[in-house]
């Protein structure tokens, strides 16, 4: 389910939804969606910060649906350069046969040519059952492809692209119990040394919300 769909559930519908599954996979794509577009790739760090806030909302929503065993991870990392890519960073690659897949960080195809800026592997070497070859750009080199957008890249073999987080969150039941929230009512004017202060209780008392 997408993060937008999940966050739009009310409590009852959300609890009914998650009850049907042993595992619920919530997909959030703001970073890739921002970085993969030439017009917005320079805003990828803003997208990262925004994603942190969204993920915190997703975790809170999952807790509200009585789901207390949560894993936060990613499908891949990325490389980002804040300046325009220099000519020396681009790898010009001429292919004998049109590749199955060509990106700025890897090539998949048959009879791929050797080049000083790529490392070529057979499918067997990578434990993949297919007849294709796979070429990965060396270091932070980028393969020249048509179209704009070359500051945000992924799909290669640097640590930044390969190493991903795995955060395990287990919420204990005792954390659900808290004091009720209250607000101090506004005081129009203070005219004496003795002031009466009134409080407003913002929510009803329940098993998990205790009086204050």
Short mmCIF file of C-alpha atoms in Angstrom, two decimals:
data_model
loop_
_atom_site.label_atom_id
_atom_site.label_comp_id
_atom_site.label_asym_id
_atom_site.label_seq_id
_atom_site.Cartn_x
_atom_site.Cartn_y
_atom_site.Cartn_z
CA UNK A 1 0.00 0.00 0.00
CA UNK A 2 1.25 3.52 -0.69
CA UNK A 3 2.12 5.83 2.19
CA UNK A 4 -0.64 8.26 1.11
CA UNK A 5 -3.31 5.54 1.22
CA UNK A 6 -2.09 4.31 4.60
CA UNK A 7 -2.04 7.78 6.16
CA UNK A 8 -5.55 8.53 4.87
CA UNK A 9 -7.12 5.66 6.85
CA UNK A 10 -9.16 6.58 9.88
CA UNK A 11 -8.54 4.48 12.98
CA UNK A 12 -11.34 1.93 12.47
CA UNK A 13 -10.72 1.37 8.75
CA UNK A 14 -6.98 1.18 9.33
CA UNK A 15 -7.28 -1.40 12.08
CA UNK A 16 -9.62 -3.47 9.90
CA UNK A 17 -7.16 -3.26 6.99
CA UNK A 18 -4.03 -4.35 8.89
CA UNK A 19 -5.95 -7.12 10.66
CA UNK A 20 -6.16 -9.03 7.36
CA UNK A 21 -2.38 -9.35 6.88
CA UNK A 22 0.61 -10.75 8.71
CA UNK A 23 2.87 -8.20 6.98
CA UNK A 24 1.89 -4.79 5.62
CA UNK A 25 4.42 -3.18 3.24
CA UNK A 26 4.07 0.61 3.08
CA UNK A 27 5.84 2.13 0.06
CA UNK A 28 7.22 5.66 0.19
CA UNK A 29 8.91 7.09 -2.91
CA UNK A 30 9.48 10.82 -2.40
CA UNK A 31 13.30 10.71 -2.65
CA UNK A 32 13.42 8.80 -5.95
CA UNK A 33 10.48 10.73 -7.35
CA UNK A 34 12.32 14.00 -6.67
CA UNK A 35 15.86 12.94 -7.59
CA UNK A 36 15.05 11.07 -10.80
CA UNK A 37 13.53 14.16 -12.44
CA UNK A 38 15.96 16.69 -13.98
CA UNK A 39 13.77 19.61 -12.93
CA UNK A 40 13.79 18.68 -9.24
CA UNK A 41 16.95 16.63 -8.60
CA UNK A 42 18.69 19.53 -6.83
CA UNK A 43 15.95 19.35 -4.17
CA UNK A 44 16.74 15.74 -3.22
CA UNK A 45 18.06 16.68 0.26
CA UNK A 46 14.81 18.52 0.96
CA UNK A 47 13.01 15.33 -0.09
CA UNK A 48 15.15 13.32 2.36
CA UNK A 49 14.21 15.62 5.24
CA UNK A 50 10.55 15.54 4.21
CA UNK A 51 10.70 11.74 4.04
CA UNK A 52 11.90 11.58 7.66
CA UNK A 53 8.78 13.48 8.73
CA UNK A 54 6.47 11.29 6.64
CA UNK A 55 8.02 8.08 7.96
CA UNK A 56 7.49 9.28 11.54
CA UNK A 57 3.81 9.84 10.70
CA UNK A 58 3.59 6.33 9.20
CA UNK A 59 5.11 4.81 12.37
CA UNK A 60 2.65 6.71 14.57
CA UNK A 61 -0.24 5.63 12.35
CA UNK A 62 0.87 1.99 12.55
CA UNK A 63 0.96 2.26 16.35
CA UNK A 64 -2.57 3.68 16.28
CA UNK A 65 -3.63 0.57 14.37
CA UNK A 66 -2.13 -1.64 17.12
CA UNK A 67 0.88 -2.63 15.03
CA UNK A 68 3.95 -2.55 17.25
CA UNK A 69 6.64 -4.45 15.29
CA UNK A 70 7.92 -2.10 12.57
CA UNK A 71 10.92 -2.18 10.23
CA UNK A 72 12.13 0.89 8.36
CA UNK A 73 14.41 0.20 5.39
CA UNK A 74 15.14 1.21 1.80
CA UNK A 75 15.52 -0.49 -1.58
CA UNK A 76 18.81 1.30 -2.38
CA UNK A 77 20.98 4.30 -1.62
CA UNK A 78 22.19 6.94 -4.04
CA UNK A 79 25.00 9.25 -5.12
CA UNK A 80 24.35 12.98 -5.34
CA UNK A 81 26.57 15.81 -6.56
CA UNK A 82 25.41 19.33 -5.91
CA UNK A 83 27.38 20.70 -8.87
CA UNK A 84 26.97 19.99 -12.57
CA UNK A 85 28.65 16.79 -13.78
CA UNK A 86 32.02 17.44 -15.41
CA UNK A 87 33.01 15.91 -18.74
CA UNK A 88 35.78 13.96 -17.02
CA UNK A 89 33.20 12.16 -14.87
CA UNK A 90 31.25 10.83 -17.87
CA UNK A 91 31.98 7.43 -19.36
CA UNK A 92 31.43 7.31 -23.14
CA UNK A 93 30.26 3.80 -23.91
CA UNK A 94 29.68 2.49 -27.43
CA UNK A 95 27.72 -0.77 -27.48
CA UNK A 96 27.85 -3.36 -30.29
CA UNK A 97 24.27 -4.43 -29.49
CA UNK A 98 21.55 -2.22 -28.03
CA UNK A 99 21.47 -3.00 -24.30
CA UNK A 100 18.46 -4.44 -22.52
CA UNK A 101 18.81 -1.73 -19.88
CA UNK A 102 21.04 1.33 -19.85
CA UNK A 103 21.38 3.77 -16.96
CA UNK A 104 24.02 6.20 -15.72
CA UNK A 105 25.41 3.59 -13.32
CA UNK A 106 24.95 0.19 -15.02
CA UNK A 107 24.31 -1.60 -18.32
CA UNK A 108 22.54 -4.92 -18.88
CA UNK A 109 22.87 -6.57 -22.29
CA UNK A 110 24.69 -9.13 -24.44
CA UNK A 111 28.24 -8.99 -25.88
CA UNK A 112 29.02 -5.79 -24.00
CA UNK A 113 32.28 -4.08 -24.90
CA UNK A 114 35.08 -3.60 -22.40
CA UNK A 115 35.93 -0.09 -21.28
CA UNK A 116 38.34 1.53 -18.81
CA UNK A 117 35.45 3.12 -16.89
CA UNK A 118 33.24 0.05 -16.37
CA UNK A 119 33.67 -3.41 -14.87
CA UNK A 120 31.88 -6.22 -16.69
CA UNK A 121 30.40 -9.34 -15.09
CA UNK A 122 28.68 -12.42 -16.42
CA UNK A 123 25.32 -13.38 -14.97
CA UNK A 124 26.95 -16.51 -13.46
CA UNK A 125 29.50 -14.38 -11.61
CA UNK A 126 26.66 -12.48 -9.93
CA UNK A 127 24.54 -15.56 -9.24
CA UNK A 128 21.81 -14.52 -11.69
CA UNK A 129 20.08 -17.02 -13.96
CA UNK A 130 20.04 -15.31 -17.35
CA UNK A 131 22.15 -14.96 -20.49
CA UNK A 132 22.89 -11.25 -20.09
CA UNK A 133 26.07 -9.50 -19.04
CA UNK A 134 26.13 -6.70 -16.47
CA UNK A 135 28.48 -3.73 -16.57
CA UNK A 136 28.88 -1.42 -13.56
CA UNK A 137 30.42 2.05 -13.71
CA UNK A 138 33.70 2.23 -11.81
CA UNK A 139 33.93 4.46 -8.72
CA UNK A 140 31.59 7.46 -9.11
CA UNK A 141 31.79 7.54 -12.93
CA UNK A 142 28.56 8.06 -14.83
CA UNK A 143 27.71 6.45 -18.14
CA UNK A 144 26.70 8.95 -20.77
CA UNK A 145 23.02 8.58 -21.67
CA UNK A 146 20.58 10.86 -23.44
CA UNK A 147 18.45 13.28 -21.45
CA UNK A 148 19.02 15.56 -18.51
CA UNK A 149 19.40 14.74 -14.86
CA UNK A 150 22.79 13.41 -13.79
CA UNK A 151 23.38 14.70 -10.25
CA UNK A 152 21.20 12.05 -8.55
CA UNK A 153 22.17 8.50 -9.60
CA UNK A 154 21.90 4.98 -8.24
CA UNK A 155 22.26 1.38 -9.37
CA UNK A 156 26.05 1.09 -9.11
CA UNK A 157 28.30 -0.63 -6.58
CA UNK A 158 29.54 2.12 -4.26
CA UNK A 159 28.82 1.78 -0.55
CA UNK A 160 26.47 4.77 -0.76
CA UNK A 161 24.31 2.87 -3.26
CA UNK A 162 24.56 -0.60 -1.71
CA UNK A 163 24.42 -0.06 2.06
CA UNK A 164 20.88 0.53 3.29
CA UNK A 165 19.42 1.14 6.76
CA UNK A 166 17.38 -1.34 8.72
CA UNK A 167 15.73 0.21 11.76
CA UNK A 168 13.69 -2.07 14.03
CA UNK A 169 11.00 -0.43 16.15
CA UNK A 170 9.15 -2.42 18.79
CA UNK A 171 6.66 -0.40 20.76
CA UNK A 172 5.95 -1.65 24.25
CA UNK A 173 2.42 -1.56 25.55
CA UNK A 174 3.42 0.57 28.55
CA UNK A 175 4.33 3.39 26.15
CA UNK A 176 0.65 3.68 25.22
CA UNK A 177 -0.22 4.91 28.72
CA UNK A 178 0.16 8.64 29.20
CA UNK A 179 -1.29 11.63 31.03
CA UNK A 180 -4.15 13.56 29.51
CA UNK A 181 -3.25 16.76 27.67
CA UNK A 182 -4.42 20.03 29.19
CA UNK A 183 -4.20 23.69 28.24
CA UNK A 184 -4.11 26.79 30.42
CA UNK A 185 -7.15 28.94 29.73
CA UNK A 186 -6.33 32.51 28.67
CA UNK A 187 -6.21 35.16 31.42
CA UNK A 188 -7.71 38.46 30.27
CA UNK A 189 -5.88 40.71 32.72
CA UNK A 190 -3.75 40.32 35.85
CA UNK A 191 -4.64 42.99 38.44
CA UNK A 192 -3.69 41.36 41.78
CA UNK A 193 -0.95 39.21 43.27
CA UNK A 194 -3.38 36.31 43.57
CA UNK A 195 -4.46 34.86 40.21
CA UNK A 196 -6.86 31.98 39.60
CA UNK A 197 -5.74 29.75 36.70
CA UNK A 198 -8.20 27.49 34.89
CA UNK A 199 -7.26 24.45 32.84
CA UNK A 200 -8.99 22.89 29.86
CA UNK A 201 -8.82 19.11 29.34
CA UNK A 202 -8.32 18.46 25.61
CA UNK A 203 -9.39 14.79 25.42
CA UNK A 204 -11.45 12.23 27.35
CA UNK A 205 -9.95 9.93 29.99
CA UNK A 206 -9.59 6.28 28.93
CA UNK A 207 -7.67 3.12 29.83
CA UNK A 208 -4.52 4.51 28.22
CA UNK A 209 -5.04 8.22 28.95
CA UNK A 210 -4.79 8.96 32.66
CA UNK A 211 -6.11 12.03 34.53
CA UNK A 212 -3.70 14.77 35.45
#
